[in-house]
XYZ file of C-alpha atoms in Angstrom:
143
model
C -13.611 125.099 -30.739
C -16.639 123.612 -31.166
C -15.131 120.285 -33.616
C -12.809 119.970 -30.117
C -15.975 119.681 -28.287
C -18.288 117.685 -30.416
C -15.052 115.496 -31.074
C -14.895 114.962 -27.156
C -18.233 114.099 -26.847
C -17.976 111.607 -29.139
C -15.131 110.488 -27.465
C -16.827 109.728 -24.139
C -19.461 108.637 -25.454
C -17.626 105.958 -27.104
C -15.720 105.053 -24.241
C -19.162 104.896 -22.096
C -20.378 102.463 -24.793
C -18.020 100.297 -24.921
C -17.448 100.243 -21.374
C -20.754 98.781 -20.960
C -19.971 95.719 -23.781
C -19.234 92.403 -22.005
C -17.900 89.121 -23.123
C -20.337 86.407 -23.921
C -18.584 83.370 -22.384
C -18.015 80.920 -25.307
C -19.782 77.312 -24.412
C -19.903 74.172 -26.454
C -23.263 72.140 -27.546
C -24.649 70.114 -24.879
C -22.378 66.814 -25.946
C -19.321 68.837 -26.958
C -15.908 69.945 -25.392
C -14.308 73.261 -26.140
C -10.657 72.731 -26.747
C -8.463 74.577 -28.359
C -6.751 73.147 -31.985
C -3.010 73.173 -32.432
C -1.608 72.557 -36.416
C 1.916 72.055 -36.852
C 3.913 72.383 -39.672
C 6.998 70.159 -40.181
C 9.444 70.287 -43.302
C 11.154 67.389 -43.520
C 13.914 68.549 -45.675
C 17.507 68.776 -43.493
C 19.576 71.421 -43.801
C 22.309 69.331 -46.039
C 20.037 68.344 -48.393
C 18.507 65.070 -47.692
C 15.446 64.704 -46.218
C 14.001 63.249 -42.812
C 13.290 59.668 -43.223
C 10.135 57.943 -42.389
C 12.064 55.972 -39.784
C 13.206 59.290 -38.144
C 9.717 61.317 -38.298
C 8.334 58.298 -37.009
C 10.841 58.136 -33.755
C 10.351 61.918 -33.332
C 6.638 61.424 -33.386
C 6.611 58.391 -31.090
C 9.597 60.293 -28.422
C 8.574 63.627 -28.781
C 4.926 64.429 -29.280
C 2.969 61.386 -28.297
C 4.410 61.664 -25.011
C 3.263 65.332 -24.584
C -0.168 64.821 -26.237
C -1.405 61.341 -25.323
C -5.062 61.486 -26.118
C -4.046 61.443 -29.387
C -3.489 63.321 -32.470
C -3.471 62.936 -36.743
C -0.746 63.093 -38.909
C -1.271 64.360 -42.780
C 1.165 64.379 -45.382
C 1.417 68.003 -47.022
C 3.340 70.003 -49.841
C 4.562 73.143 -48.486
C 5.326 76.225 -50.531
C 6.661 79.630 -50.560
C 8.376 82.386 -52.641
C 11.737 83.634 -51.702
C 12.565 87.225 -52.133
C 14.138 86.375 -55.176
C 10.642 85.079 -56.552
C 12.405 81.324 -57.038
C 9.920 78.923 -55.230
C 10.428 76.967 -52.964
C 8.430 73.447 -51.934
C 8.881 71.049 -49.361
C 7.626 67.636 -47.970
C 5.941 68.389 -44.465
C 4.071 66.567 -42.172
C 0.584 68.008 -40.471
C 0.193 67.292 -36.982
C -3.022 68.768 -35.244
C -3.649 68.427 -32.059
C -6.527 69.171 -29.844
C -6.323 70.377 -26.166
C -8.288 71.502 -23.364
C -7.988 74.960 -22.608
C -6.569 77.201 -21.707
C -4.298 77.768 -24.706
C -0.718 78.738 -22.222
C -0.588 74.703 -21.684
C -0.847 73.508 -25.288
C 1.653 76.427 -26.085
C 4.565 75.071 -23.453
C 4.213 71.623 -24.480
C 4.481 73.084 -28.215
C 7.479 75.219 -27.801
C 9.126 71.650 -26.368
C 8.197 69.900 -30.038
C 9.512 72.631 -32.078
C 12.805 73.589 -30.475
C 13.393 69.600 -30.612
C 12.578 69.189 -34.008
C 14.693 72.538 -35.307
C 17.735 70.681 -32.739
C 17.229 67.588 -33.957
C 17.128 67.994 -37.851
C 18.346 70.971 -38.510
C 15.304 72.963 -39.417
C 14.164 76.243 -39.212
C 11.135 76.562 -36.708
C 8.062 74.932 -36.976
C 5.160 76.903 -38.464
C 1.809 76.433 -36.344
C -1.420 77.713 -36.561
C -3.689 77.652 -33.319
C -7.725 77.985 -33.060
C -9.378 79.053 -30.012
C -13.117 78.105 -29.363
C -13.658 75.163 -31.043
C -15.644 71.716 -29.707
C -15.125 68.236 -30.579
C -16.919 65.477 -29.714
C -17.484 61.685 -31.113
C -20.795 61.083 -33.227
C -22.647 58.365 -31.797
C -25.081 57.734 -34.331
């Protein structure tokens, strides 16, 4: 009986506690803007074999994300690789895009669910991995 008691008292207390924490409200340096960073992942190997060409990454970047992301964005060439259950691994060309947005994050994530369903449609891939980072600030250096 008395654990049960201690143990709720502790409990409340707890609760009480962190009841009482509040969010800081994450700001930028005087100069910089939060945004929130978007990198995406694209293999560029179709399903039949052959690969996307530079002509048809370079169409799908021009139609299909410049248009959603005009303020810009950078491209990197990457190796991607991975084990398959059967240990064999796996590598594949991709491209890098990252992209940087204002927040708040539901925005960047429509416009990105647009890119990736067009990309799996349109070359036959499997989705798009992405990686997405909240809190961040950019700014140019004017030195």
């Amino acid at each position: 009986m008395r654990i049960s008691v201690a143990l709720s008292a502790l409990i409340i207390g707890l609760l009480v506690y962190t009841g009482c924490i509040t969010e800081t409200e994450f700001q930028c340096p005087e100069g910089l803007q939060e945004v929130v960073r978007f990198e995406l992942f694209f293999g560029l190997d179709h399903a039949d074999g052959r690969s996307v060409s530079p002509e048809e990454w370079d169409a799908f970047l021009a139609d299909t994300i410049t248009p959603r992301f005009p303020q810009g964005l950078s491209v990197l060439e990457v190796k991607g690789q991975w084990q398959r259950p059967d240990r064999v691994i796996e590598r594949e060309n991709t491209k890098m895009v990252m992209l940087v947005t204002p927040p708040p994050i539901e925005d960047g994530m429509t416009l990105i669910d647009e890119i990736s369903q067009e990309y799996a449609r349109r070359f036959d891939q499997d989705p798009v991995f992405r990686s997405i980072s909240q809190n961040e600030c950019v700014g140019l250096y004017a030195g």
